[in-house]
């Protein structure tokens, strides 16, 4: 009972209990010696084991939920931000390349460029400008990605201005127009595109490193889960020996709940890890390859058209074309035959060969100073010539990019969904397990009253 | 999970605030100070930083050249057109076309007319006259596009009959190929803007001058005016770009090239005295004496019948009235 002096003045109400009074109350009720005795007593041991079992259940559930939830959250960030940013960077790069190739193509026609080519240029330039704002993300000031974006955003109007200077001169029939075109293209190829490439590579690498982190199931968490289950089993074996009782149904249900969670975690996380690995191997890796291939094709096309519009005899643009096409050929040849879009890549070989053949014919005509003939091969509409072959190649690569991108996103989404269920399941099973431990031990505890 | 994340975020925020304590978060961030005023540059543009050793007398060209008696002395032409015979001439006549090496990017000398698509210019007209005398029709030409470095090789490999591509006759080239008599005498001069005070090469001290890398023009500037700052690019059209973008004050090379640039911009003018002689000749394969004599006969004819002056007036009036064709020199 409470100290009489305090009882008189304050009464026993709980809110009026001073710490000292509470301590006295506790001493009266639970005497140290009796508390020690309680712990050593059978109900005390039973209660302690019950608490340990419940803690094990809750711990296992929490670790599973946190681990799976963390993975799921990071995979969702890939889907919602990282991958779209990387794709946007890729679109930015391609729009810039397409604009440059279209500007060069328009030049070969002379002062009267076809409207369709002009529109291709304007569309690509607009796309690039839009993407350069859309990919901004949340890069910190001073980060390489931010610097690359600033570089692109500030150089793009300079590029567009130089292209228009080139056009105005070209319309007047002045050869200096092609020199301005060359300068603009040099700005694009040596400054803007490397910035865009860096941006893309950085983001593609972010996807790779994140996915690589989740390629393996979370073994430590699974181990902890197994340890919790083992703890529950040991507790039951102890109870069995100590009290010679039949199996405690509550504890058994709790153990099965933990076993189910372990199985779910092992299988679910393994499947999610396999999905992640597939997203990486069948999605991100071929996607990066195909993106690189498409960029090489665009650059080779720029080299081809620039050679003609600049009437280049130094071999500078030929070397660029040959190097790009050789690398492109290697990329396509090394493309794994079991990856998605492998059939498209196989199909792309034909237009690539056709393009290289057309390029050879164009160079022969150019060598004969047959400029009109060379221009016809480079930009004419004959299905065997450069434009048609290049377009077919580019279409194949674009479709391949769409397919591998879908594969990447599908697999990541599947892994995320798999983990999503696991989070909810882990919480429910842990709570259920704890409840059954309590329900199972409560009647035993009551027997000691 | 969400709670955990927010807890973690709160923790990180606290760490961030602690780390950032001392900086005033309401302080105005500094303005962007990057300069965006510099226009782009053509590919391979490079500022020449090495300063050549000062020559004792600034007005003597110090261009190292293999020595020979007179590189411009050629073979005497055949006296009578009926005597145009020989194995090389026969081969051209059997083929029915004269194969000419040139490039299509030298404005006024050999370039593609953007409206018609035809290759035209001073050099092309000279080649047409040669075809007229050899084959009876100035249109029986076939072109091969050559880079500057390919000119001699194409003649040595017999892939072209003649080269008409602003090719300066030098002792070094004479060792590999033969030349006709001089058909055009170019001089290095200066191209600058109308509002510029530059009147000659001497005025280029401390000025930025554009020049194509690897040309004799670059060596000449360094010899005449070592204090000029050189910006080298890979084509003369690129030089016009950097002059229009005001990244250089002047361009200096052969007046023939400068003329091709000057006609594209009414605000430019060719200034200064002639500082070097650049004799252009028709390049011919070594030892093809029959062809050399025939070409020289054609050049002799167009000097005499006014064709040369007509060609000059068609293309090069931007350099002033015709100085008349250069006098031929013969070694035999």
XYZ file of C-alpha atoms in Angstrom:
781
model
C 0.000 0.000 0.000
C 1.013 3.601 -0.454
C 2.796 5.489 2.372
C 0.070 6.684 4.761
C 1.348 10.301 4.947
C 1.040 10.714 1.220
C -2.241 8.902 1.067
C -3.745 11.499 3.317
C -2.659 14.537 1.399
C -2.694 13.333 -2.183
C -4.782 10.256 -2.389
C -3.923 7.157 -4.411
C -4.850 8.503 -7.840
C -2.323 7.351 -10.419
C -1.699 10.823 -11.824
C -0.699 12.068 -8.357
C 1.835 9.300 -7.761
C 5.281 10.740 -7.033
C 8.269 8.703 -8.232
C 9.200 7.972 -4.642
C 5.667 6.728 -3.867
C 5.659 4.601 -6.979
C 8.995 3.018 -5.995
C 7.646 2.241 -2.538
C 4.537 0.777 -4.081
C 6.666 -1.434 -6.323
C 8.841 -2.504 -3.350
C 5.756 -3.467 -1.367
C 4.284 -5.415 -4.228
C 7.326 -6.977 -5.798
C 9.972 -7.450 -3.248
C 13.479 -7.928 -4.736
C 13.791 -11.359 -3.200
C 10.342 -12.342 -4.319
C 10.994 -10.962 -7.831
C 14.152 -13.065 -8.078
C 12.150 -15.990 -6.807
C 9.471 -15.289 -9.414
C 12.046 -15.323 -12.202
C 13.357 -18.631 -10.990
C 9.832 -20.013 -10.608
C 8.072 -21.966 -13.361
C 5.561 -19.247 -14.337
C 8.446 -16.760 -14.428
C 10.441 -18.919 -16.807
C 7.396 -19.513 -18.934
C 6.716 -15.783 -19.138
C 10.361 -15.044 -20.050
C 10.344 -17.699 -22.778
C 7.079 -16.278 -24.115
C 8.564 -12.786 -24.268
C 11.680 -14.120 -26.049
C 9.512 -15.986 -28.539
C 7.399 -12.912 -29.251
C 10.506 -10.736 -29.652
C 11.950 -13.303 -32.073
C 8.744 -13.255 -34.128
C 8.556 -9.487 -34.207
C 12.267 -9.133 -34.959
C 12.107 -11.618 -37.806
C 9.038 -9.894 -39.213
C 10.572 -6.442 -38.937
C 13.883 -7.446 -40.534
C 12.042 -9.149 -43.390
C 9.678 -6.252 -43.922
C 12.466 -3.657 -43.774
C 14.770 -5.630 -46.080
C 12.080 -6.397 -48.633
C 10.618 -2.911 -48.311
C 13.988 -1.296 -48.811
C 14.593 -3.349 -51.945
C 11.139 -2.622 -53.228
C 11.482 1.104 -52.582
C 14.801 1.236 -54.434
C 13.412 -0.747 -57.361
C 10.422 1.615 -57.470
C 12.819 4.562 -57.629
C 14.409 2.887 -60.650
C 11.031 2.646 -62.317
C 9.804 6.087 -61.353
C 12.994 8.153 -61.680
C 16.326 6.593 -62.596
C 15.198 4.664 -65.652
C 13.032 7.484 -67.061
C 15.936 9.900 -66.514
C 18.321 7.546 -68.288
C 15.831 7.122 -71.124
C 15.368 10.859 -71.302
C 19.144 11.322 -71.483
C 19.211 8.753 -74.263
C 16.460 10.612 -76.124
C 18.357 13.851 -75.627
C 21.490 12.307 -77.133
C 19.586 10.867 -80.064
C 17.633 14.062 -80.730
C 20.895 15.985 -80.857
C 22.431 13.413 -83.225
C 19.338 13.389 -85.426
C 19.321 17.198 -85.574
C 22.979 17.226 -86.621
C 22.515 14.535 -89.255
C 19.404 16.287 -90.610
C 21.208 19.643 -90.791
C 23.964 17.983 -92.829
C 21.453 16.230 -95.076
C 19.566 19.460 -95.767
C 22.846 21.036 -96.890
C 23.507 18.490 -99.578
C 20.315 19.603 -101.332
C 21.743 23.099 -101.684
C 19.821 26.285 -100.989
C 16.434 24.678 -101.527
C 16.261 22.036 -98.831
C 13.213 19.728 -98.828
C 10.616 20.667 -96.240
C 10.630 17.160 -94.746
C 14.357 17.330 -93.931
C 13.979 20.795 -92.470
C 11.099 19.536 -90.338
C 13.164 16.580 -89.142
C 15.845 19.025 -88.015
C 13.396 21.361 -86.269
C 11.578 18.499 -84.566
C 14.814 16.949 -83.305
C 16.081 20.324 -82.088
C 12.822 20.924 -80.216
C 12.897 17.406 -78.770
C 16.463 17.962 -77.580
C 15.606 21.286 -75.940
C 12.580 19.739 -74.236
C 14.551 16.718 -73.040
C 17.314 18.913 -71.686
C 14.806 20.350 -69.238
C 12.959 17.080 -68.663
C 16.096 15.217 -67.597
C 17.059 17.804 -65.014
C 16.199 15.501 -62.099
C 17.533 16.550 -58.745
C 21.231 16.703 -59.548
C 23.198 18.728 -57.056
C 24.885 21.943 -58.240
C 28.451 21.144 -59.231
C 27.757 17.464 -59.931
C 29.019 16.156 -63.308
C 25.460 15.434 -64.457
C 24.366 18.968 -63.640
C 27.405 20.445 -65.398
C 26.695 18.295 -68.442
C 23.094 19.543 -68.502
C 24.193 23.166 -68.223
C 26.700 22.542 -71.026
C 23.965 21.180 -73.294
C 21.428 23.869 -72.425
C 23.880 26.716 -73.074
C 25.494 25.289 -76.227
C 22.255 24.283 -77.957
C 21.180 27.865 -78.861
C 24.727 28.580 -80.093
C 24.532 25.466 -82.255
C 21.125 26.420 -83.650
C 22.362 29.954 -84.401
C 25.399 28.668 -86.261
C 23.208 26.295 -88.282
C 21.002 29.219 -89.344
C 24.078 31.251 -90.344
C 25.121 28.262 -92.426
C 21.682 28.060 -94.037
C 21.555 31.754 -94.877
C 24.963 31.555 -96.582
C 23.990 28.347 -98.342
C 20.823 29.982 -99.657
C 22.978 32.748 -101.129
C 25.168 30.119 -102.775
C 28.197 31.020 -100.673
C 30.584 28.130 -99.931
C 31.332 29.551 -96.468
C 27.906 28.153 -95.503
C 29.323 24.642 -95.395
C 32.180 25.880 -93.190
C 29.607 27.199 -90.707
C 27.840 23.862 -90.933
C 31.153 22.170 -90.171
C 31.724 24.461 -87.207
C 28.227 23.794 -85.836
C 28.681 20.071 -86.285
C 32.060 20.254 -84.590
C 30.431 22.006 -81.636
C 27.818 19.272 -81.543
C 30.191 16.347 -81.950
C 33.009 17.568 -79.716
C 31.132 19.398 -76.923
C 27.371 18.857 -76.780
C 27.200 15.151 -77.614
C 29.986 14.160 -75.187
C 28.051 16.019 -72.455
C 24.885 14.144 -73.379
C 26.812 10.884 -73.542
C 28.220 11.456 -70.075
C 24.751 12.161 -68.766
C 23.373 8.994 -70.309
C 26.258 6.796 -69.212
C 26.066 8.116 -65.663
C 22.389 7.288 -65.457
C 22.686 3.924 -67.147
C 25.476 3.127 -64.669
C 23.213 4.141 -61.767
C 20.644 1.604 -62.950
C 23.329 -1.067 -63.299
C 24.826 -0.537 -59.855
C 21.420 -0.445 -58.165
C 20.240 -3.589 -59.896
C 23.553 -5.345 -59.253
C 23.063 -4.695 -55.542
C 19.800 -6.626 -55.648
C 20.917 -9.445 -57.910
C 21.320 -11.779 -54.878
C 18.623 -12.650 -52.313
C 19.142 -10.906 -48.921
C 21.027 -13.805 -47.281
C 21.686 -12.044 -43.902
C 17.983 -11.326 -43.449
C 17.098 -14.876 -44.471
C 19.704 -16.187 -42.013
C 18.200 -14.087 -39.229
C 14.775 -15.411 -40.084
C 16.051 -18.994 -39.934
C 17.690 -18.238 -36.564
C 14.376 -16.908 -35.207
C 12.614 -20.052 -36.358
C 15.330 -22.171 -34.734
C 14.828 -20.164 -31.506
C 11.121 -20.943 -31.512
C 11.809 -24.633 -32.051
C 14.348 -24.700 -29.220
C 11.910 -22.972 -26.878
C 9.296 -25.602 -27.647
C 11.758 -28.434 -27.146
C 12.657 -26.888 -23.777
C 9.024 -26.571 -22.792
C 8.457 -30.158 -23.851
C 11.308 -31.460 -21.706
C 10.693 -29.195 -18.727
C 6.971 -29.641 -18.385
C 6.534 -32.907 -20.221
C 3.580 -31.370 -21.910
C 2.143 -32.174 -25.261
C 2.961 -29.694 -28.014
C 1.657 -26.235 -27.369
C -0.727 -25.493 -30.281
C -0.155 -21.711 -30.130
C 3.619 -22.138 -30.325
C 3.232 -24.606 -33.169
C 1.095 -22.190 -35.172
C 3.612 -19.439 -34.433
C 6.450 -21.682 -35.628
C 4.581 -22.484 -38.798
C 3.976 -18.775 -39.325
C 7.734 -18.190 -39.050
C 8.416 -21.169 -41.311
C 5.991 -19.755 -43.849
C 7.688 -16.375 -43.615
C 11.095 -17.972 -44.069
C 9.906 -19.909 -47.091
C 8.181 -16.860 -48.529
C 11.212 -14.671 -47.948
C 13.620 -17.233 -49.417
C 11.491 -17.994 -52.449
C 10.051 -14.520 -52.942
C 13.329 -12.689 -52.525
C 15.081 -15.247 -54.733
C 12.498 -14.804 -57.457
C 12.752 -11.023 -57.085
C 16.542 -11.296 -57.252
C 16.234 -13.465 -60.360
C 13.873 -10.884 -61.887
C 16.386 -8.173 -61.039
C 19.213 -10.170 -62.605
C 17.056 -10.649 -65.675
C 16.260 -6.925 -65.751
C 20.001 -6.333 -65.788
C 21.068 -9.058 -68.231
C 18.073 -9.059 -70.550
C 17.081 -5.439 -70.112
C 19.646 -2.891 -69.110
C 22.733 -4.471 -70.702
C 21.210 -5.034 -74.181
C 19.445 -1.670 -73.893
C 22.758 0.078 -73.305
C 24.303 -1.840 -76.213
C 21.487 -0.949 -78.602
C 21.476 2.680 -77.500
C 25.195 2.830 -78.149
C 24.653 1.155 -81.522
C 22.006 3.688 -82.520
C 24.258 6.554 -81.500
C 27.085 5.106 -83.608
C 24.749 4.831 -86.599
C 23.658 8.461 -86.212
C 27.266 9.618 -85.918
C 28.270 7.660 -89.000
C 25.369 9.265 -90.878
C 26.568 12.707 -89.750
C 30.061 11.893 -91.018
C 28.662 10.709 -94.358
C 26.546 13.807 -94.988
C 29.212 16.210 -93.734
C 31.800 14.772 -96.072
C 29.547 15.593 -98.998
C 28.388 19.011 -97.864
C 31.965 20.055 -97.024
C 33.363 18.304 -100.132
C 35.979 16.971 -97.772
C 39.129 15.587 -99.308
C 41.151 15.265 -96.108
C 39.591 11.892 -95.239
C 38.593 13.228 -91.814
C 34.920 12.349 -92.190
C 35.683 9.052 -93.930
C 37.703 7.965 -90.924
C 34.841 8.935 -88.603
C 32.374 6.970 -90.732
C 34.596 3.890 -90.979
C 35.397 3.855 -87.253
C 31.744 4.265 -86.238
C 30.503 1.624 -88.652
C 33.223 -0.846 -87.619
C 32.313 -0.446 -83.947
C 28.622 -0.749 -84.792
C 29.279 -3.977 -86.709
C 31.158 -5.442 -83.733
C 28.383 -4.457 -81.321
C 25.717 -6.102 -83.461
C 27.833 -9.227 -84.041
C 28.505 -9.624 -80.308
C 24.866 -9.127 -79.356
C 23.793 -12.216 -77.368
C 21.439 -14.422 -79.391
C 19.249 -15.161 -76.354
C 18.696 -11.497 -75.460
C 15.419 -9.807 -76.372
C 15.346 -8.117 -79.778
C 18.042 -10.551 -80.994
C 15.979 -11.118 -84.145
C 15.851 -7.364 -84.778
C 19.610 -7.135 -84.345
C 20.028 -10.016 -86.797
C 17.740 -8.199 -89.238
C 19.726 -5.001 -88.790
C 22.803 -6.629 -90.368
C 21.204 -6.469 -93.825
C 20.578 -2.707 -93.934
C 23.987 -2.129 -92.307
C 25.699 -4.059 -95.114
C 23.507 -2.279 -97.644
C 24.400 1.082 -96.166
C 28.125 0.358 -96.217
C 27.822 -0.729 -99.864
C 25.888 2.452 -100.735
C 28.491 4.519 -98.885
C 31.183 2.897 -101.033
C 29.276 3.793 -104.212
C 28.841 7.339 -102.907
C 32.575 7.646 -102.304
C 33.304 6.351 -105.816
C 30.992 8.976 -107.308
C 32.532 11.665 -105.106
C 35.994 10.555 -106.210
C 34.904 11.060 -109.836
C 33.830 14.595 -108.777
C 30.314 13.436 -109.707
C 28.799 15.407 -106.892
C 25.235 15.032 -108.080
C 25.638 11.269 -108.330
C 27.170 11.066 -104.856
C 24.399 13.245 -103.429
C 21.750 11.059 -105.056
C 23.223 7.981 -103.366
C 23.537 9.766 -100.012
C 20.115 11.393 -99.824
C 18.060 10.004 -102.712
C 15.059 7.739 -102.293
C 16.359 4.609 -104.079
C 15.767 1.622 -101.751
C 19.374 0.429 -102.237
C 20.884 3.802 -101.350
C 22.110 5.270 -98.094
C 18.933 6.969 -96.850
C 16.717 3.900 -97.136
C 19.341 1.537 -95.711
C 20.224 3.862 -92.864
C 16.554 4.404 -92.031
C 15.905 0.638 -91.982
C 18.906 0.134 -89.696
C 17.827 2.954 -87.412
C 14.251 1.605 -87.264
C 15.514 -1.841 -86.240
C 17.680 -0.367 -83.514
C 14.872 1.890 -82.296
C 12.503 -1.085 -82.035
C 15.208 -3.040 -80.239
C 15.593 -0.197 -77.752
C 11.825 -0.159 -77.173
C 11.778 -3.929 -76.586
C 14.749 -4.102 -74.234
C 13.485 -1.086 -72.351
C 10.107 -2.785 -71.864
C 11.945 -5.911 -70.682
C 13.940 -3.875 -68.174
C 10.894 -2.127 -66.780
C 8.752 -5.293 -66.714
C 11.324 -7.278 -64.782
C 11.987 -4.503 -62.281
C 8.232 -4.032 -61.784
C 7.806 -7.800 -61.296
C 10.579 -7.888 -58.684
C 9.017 -4.892 -56.962
C 5.569 -6.515 -56.877
C 7.028 -9.729 -55.501
C 8.664 -7.798 -52.662
C 5.586 -5.667 -52.100
C 3.542 -8.722 -51.029
C 6.390 -9.863 -48.847
C 6.374 -6.628 -46.828
C 2.710 -6.951 -45.985
C 3.050 -10.697 -45.445
C 6.006 -10.341 -43.082
C 4.155 -7.842 -40.894
C 1.000 -9.963 -40.759
C 2.852 -13.208 -40.100
C 5.034 -11.642 -37.397
C 2.047 -10.133 -35.616
C 0.094 -13.371 -36.030
C 3.041 -15.429 -34.750
C 3.416 -13.222 -31.675
C -0.298 -13.424 -31.029
C -0.274 -17.202 -31.207
C 2.723 -17.392 -28.872
C 0.755 -15.318 -26.374
C -2.448 -17.297 -26.920
C -0.578 -20.566 -26.540
C 1.265 -19.668 -23.348
C -1.499 -17.707 -21.608
C -3.509 -20.767 -20.486
C -0.276 -22.359 -19.160
C 0.492 -19.197 -17.180
C -3.024 -19.105 -15.791
C -2.541 -22.564 -14.363
C -0.028 -21.097 -11.856
C -2.430 -18.578 -10.293
C 9.023 1.049 -43.453
C 7.881 4.578 -44.310
C 8.336 5.566 -40.664
C 11.809 4.134 -40.723
C 12.644 6.060 -43.869
C 11.312 9.288 -42.429
C 13.246 8.680 -39.221
C 16.375 8.098 -41.265
C 15.681 11.214 -43.290
C 15.163 13.225 -40.118
C 18.479 11.923 -38.815
C 20.281 12.809 -42.016
C 18.696 16.252 -41.983
C 19.937 16.812 -38.476
C 23.453 15.751 -39.481
C 23.196 18.035 -42.497
C 22.061 20.956 -40.368
C 24.816 20.345 -37.849
C 27.411 20.132 -40.631
C 26.000 23.250 -42.239
C 25.803 25.304 -39.071
C 27.654 28.566 -39.433
C 26.325 29.135 -42.984
C 23.312 31.332 -43.221
C 20.635 29.495 -45.221
C 18.915 32.747 -46.168
C 22.099 34.189 -47.707
C 21.644 35.001 -51.427
C 23.455 32.390 -53.528
C 26.192 33.883 -55.759
C 25.285 34.793 -59.349
C 26.312 32.556 -62.228
C 29.583 34.027 -63.537
C 30.308 31.769 -66.523
C 31.074 33.661 -69.759
C 29.062 32.677 -72.807
C 30.402 35.311 -75.204
C 32.985 33.222 -77.062
C 31.631 31.877 -80.386
C 32.377 28.265 -81.324
C 35.496 27.361 -83.323
C 35.884 25.196 -86.433
C 37.187 21.648 -86.019
C 40.920 21.383 -85.331
C 41.285 25.130 -84.725
C 44.412 25.784 -82.699
C 46.175 28.838 -81.383
C 49.858 28.697 -82.269
C 51.652 29.293 -79.009
C 55.247 28.523 -79.931
C 57.071 31.662 -80.982
C 59.591 31.098 -83.752
C 63.162 32.250 -83.284
C 63.283 35.885 -84.441
C 64.960 36.222 -87.801
C 67.703 38.845 -88.079
C 66.064 40.688 -90.962
C 62.290 40.498 -90.782
C 61.747 40.925 -94.507
C 63.508 37.848 -95.852
C 61.495 34.689 -96.201
C 63.195 31.831 -94.403
C 61.289 28.962 -95.962
C 63.537 25.927 -96.326
C 63.238 24.508 -99.852
C 65.300 22.025 -101.862
C 67.441 24.040 -104.271
C 67.082 23.846 -108.039
C 67.880 26.166 -110.941
C 64.428 27.390 -111.957
C 61.460 25.190 -111.119
C 59.131 27.181 -113.365
C 61.083 26.468 -116.561
C 59.134 23.891 -118.583
C 59.378 22.175 -121.969
C 58.962 24.222 -125.141
C 55.539 23.680 -126.769
C 55.013 21.981 -130.081
C 54.957 24.581 -132.813
C 52.138 23.093 -134.837
C 48.942 21.617 -133.348
C 49.191 18.776 -135.851
C 52.367 17.672 -134.102
C 50.494 16.831 -130.883
C 51.474 13.178 -130.897
C 52.996 10.791 -128.407
C 52.103 7.721 -126.373
C 50.408 9.647 -123.536
C 48.379 11.865 -125.862
C 47.332 8.805 -127.851
C 46.160 7.105 -124.668
C 43.989 10.109 -123.754
C 42.573 10.309 -127.275
C 41.847 6.568 -127.274
C 39.969 7.000 -124.002
C 38.154 10.043 -125.348
C 38.268 11.915 -122.042
C 40.850 13.936 -120.155
C 41.024 12.950 -116.482
C 41.631 16.036 -114.349
C 42.540 16.077 -110.683
C 41.133 18.984 -108.682
C 39.026 19.644 -105.638
C 35.520 21.059 -105.511
C 36.001 23.316 -102.505
C 38.357 26.036 -103.821
C 36.101 28.974 -104.426
C 36.738 30.733 -107.784
C 39.364 28.153 -108.858
C 37.483 24.866 -108.772
C 34.178 24.691 -106.990
C 30.679 23.415 -107.492
C 28.175 25.972 -108.665
C 25.420 25.469 -106.071
C 22.665 26.273 -108.547
C 23.726 24.106 -111.482
C 25.783 21.473 -109.675
C 28.561 21.854 -112.274
C 32.216 22.115 -111.286
C 33.446 25.528 -112.425
C 36.246 28.038 -111.807
C 39.530 29.401 -113.112
C 41.356 26.052 -112.886
C 38.420 24.265 -114.521
C 38.456 26.707 -117.451
C 42.194 26.087 -117.945
C 41.503 22.321 -117.982
C 38.673 22.848 -120.473
C 41.020 24.700 -122.845
C 43.522 21.820 -122.603
C 40.731 19.330 -123.432
C 39.597 21.520 -126.342
C 43.056 21.333 -127.941
C 43.622 17.645 -127.176
C 40.183 16.207 -127.911
C 38.421 18.936 -129.866
C 35.734 19.440 -127.179
C 36.161 21.314 -123.876
C 33.466 19.184 -122.249
C 35.341 15.888 -122.588
C 36.590 16.090 -119.010
C 36.399 13.617 -116.169
C 37.210 14.823 -112.662
C 38.941 13.180 -109.772
C 38.594 14.832 -106.362
C 42.003 15.175 -104.749
C 43.159 16.403 -101.366
C 46.198 18.680 -101.356
C 48.448 15.884 -100.137
C 47.150 13.498 -102.822
C 48.024 15.638 -105.828
C 51.520 14.315 -106.450
C 50.606 10.721 -105.638
C 47.693 10.740 -108.107
C 50.079 11.878 -110.873
C 52.703 9.309 -109.931
C 50.101 6.511 -109.831
C 48.668 7.612 -113.178
C 45.120 7.918 -111.777
C 44.839 11.367 -113.374
C 46.296 12.856 -116.592
C 46.734 16.378 -115.267
C 46.224 18.249 -111.996
C 44.776 21.776 -112.060
C 44.381 22.568 -108.406
C 46.146 25.801 -107.377
C 49.380 23.789 -107.363
C 52.481 25.883 -106.696
C 55.560 24.878 -108.680
C 58.370 24.117 -106.221
C 61.722 22.376 -106.480
C 60.523 19.700 -104.059
C 57.518 18.873 -106.260
C 59.619 18.996 -109.436
C 61.492 15.964 -108.122
C 58.282 13.898 -108.246
C 56.186 15.390 -111.047
C 56.499 17.638 -114.113
C 54.829 21.025 -114.524
C 53.552 23.114 -117.412
C 54.643 26.720 -117.696
C 53.210 29.073 -115.079
C 49.500 29.730 -115.802
C 48.825 31.918 -112.793
C 51.106 33.876 -110.499
C 49.616 34.229 -107.041
C 51.008 36.413 -104.262
C 50.547 36.191 -100.558
C 48.527 39.127 -99.281
C 46.162 39.980 -96.423
C 42.363 39.831 -96.125
C 40.800 42.042 -93.475
C 37.577 43.837 -92.637
C 36.745 47.274 -94.042
C 36.833 48.902 -90.595
C 40.285 47.491 -89.833
C 43.512 49.509 -89.731
C 45.468 46.579 -91.167
C 46.999 47.565 -94.498
C 49.733 44.989 -94.968
C 51.523 42.010 -93.423
C 53.642 44.469 -91.397
C 50.515 45.615 -89.539
C 49.835 42.125 -88.244
C 52.156 42.488 -85.222
C 50.171 41.552 -82.136
C 47.109 40.789 -84.275
C 45.390 37.456 -84.561
C 45.775 35.957 -88.024
C 44.067 32.863 -89.403
C 46.000 30.460 -91.588
C 45.592 26.832 -92.708
C 47.986 24.544 -90.919
C 50.813 23.013 -92.953
C 50.770 25.633 -95.728
C 53.624 27.781 -97.010
C 51.416 30.753 -96.092
C 51.916 29.958 -92.415
C 55.696 29.796 -92.839
C 55.619 33.083 -94.763
C 53.712 34.920 -92.025
C 56.066 33.609 -89.368
C 58.993 34.799 -91.500
C 57.589 38.249 -92.351
C 55.815 39.097 -89.134
C 56.866 36.827 -86.249
C 54.829 38.900 -83.798
C 51.523 37.902 -85.372
C 49.427 35.507 -83.294
C 48.379 32.611 -85.483
C 45.163 30.643 -85.322
C 45.437 27.559 -87.510
C 42.413 25.766 -88.973
C 42.043 23.040 -91.571
C 40.469 24.909 -94.493
C 40.404 28.466 -95.833
C 36.614 28.589 -95.564
C 37.075 27.969 -91.822
C 39.342 31.042 -91.781
C 36.487 33.114 -93.231
C 34.207 31.800 -90.473
C 36.565 32.876 -87.672
C 37.130 36.250 -89.363
C 33.363 36.828 -89.574
C 32.997 35.722 -85.957
C 35.684 38.288 -85.074
C 37.952 35.691 -83.520
C 40.812 36.830 -85.774
C 41.734 40.212 -87.263
C 42.926 39.017 -90.650
C 43.641 36.092 -92.983
C 46.857 35.888 -94.975
C 47.545 33.588 -97.907
C 47.668 33.571 -101.724
C 45.545 36.335 -103.233
C 43.860 33.689 -105.380
C 42.468 32.049 -102.233
C 41.699 35.409 -100.607
C 39.703 36.405 -103.691
C 37.528 33.319 -103.234
C 36.816 34.382 -99.654
C 36.413 38.117 -100.379
C 33.591 37.541 -102.906
C 31.512 35.964 -100.150
C 31.503 39.016 -97.885
C 31.151 42.623 -99.112
C 32.700 43.939 -95.889
C 36.085 42.342 -96.546
C 38.993 43.629 -98.639
C 42.285 42.264 -99.875
C 45.134 44.587 -98.805
C 48.908 44.846 -98.758
C 51.710 44.475 -101.267
C 52.620 41.143 -102.828
C 54.982 39.465 -100.388
C 55.716 36.205 -102.176
C 55.394 34.668 -105.626
C 53.371 31.476 -105.864
C 53.597 30.243 -109.461
C 50.760 27.831 -110.273
C 51.410 25.182 -112.909
C 49.480 22.293 -114.425
C 50.804 19.120 -112.782
C 51.713 16.324 -115.217
C 53.150 12.845 -114.609
C 56.934 12.744 -114.670
C 58.410 12.063 -118.091
C 55.162 12.580 -120.041
C 56.958 15.075 -122.273
C 54.460 14.836 -125.133
C 51.645 15.836 -122.805
C 53.690 18.631 -121.181
C 54.539 20.146 -124.571
C 50.902 19.922 -125.666
C 49.652 21.605 -122.471
C 52.254 24.331 -122.881
C 51.038 24.862 -126.448
C 47.517 25.362 -125.126
C 48.764 27.841 -122.510
C 50.711 29.644 -125.256
C 47.525 29.862 -127.339
C 45.300 31.242 -124.561
C 47.943 33.814 -123.616
C 48.038 35.015 -127.186
C 44.356 34.900 -128.231
C 42.910 36.696 -125.182
C 41.290 33.589 -123.690
C 43.459 33.881 -120.559
C 42.291 37.441 -119.937
C 38.702 36.405 -120.553
C 39.007 33.632 -117.959
C 40.626 36.043 -115.504
C 37.825 38.554 -115.984
C 35.238 35.839 -115.489
C 36.528 34.874 -112.049
C 39.152 37.112 -110.504
C 38.164 40.781 -110.993
C 37.850 41.004 -107.209
C 41.679 41.134 -107.279
C 41.672 44.133 -109.638
C 42.042 44.314 -113.428
C 43.890 41.533 -115.211
C 47.666 41.803 -114.790
C 48.005 39.784 -118.005
C 49.175 36.186 -118.220
C 52.535 35.348 -116.621
C 55.382 35.053 -119.127
C 56.419 31.447 -119.860
C 59.970 30.223 -119.236
C 61.464 27.253 -121.017
C 64.369 25.041 -120.132
C 65.122 23.927 -123.704
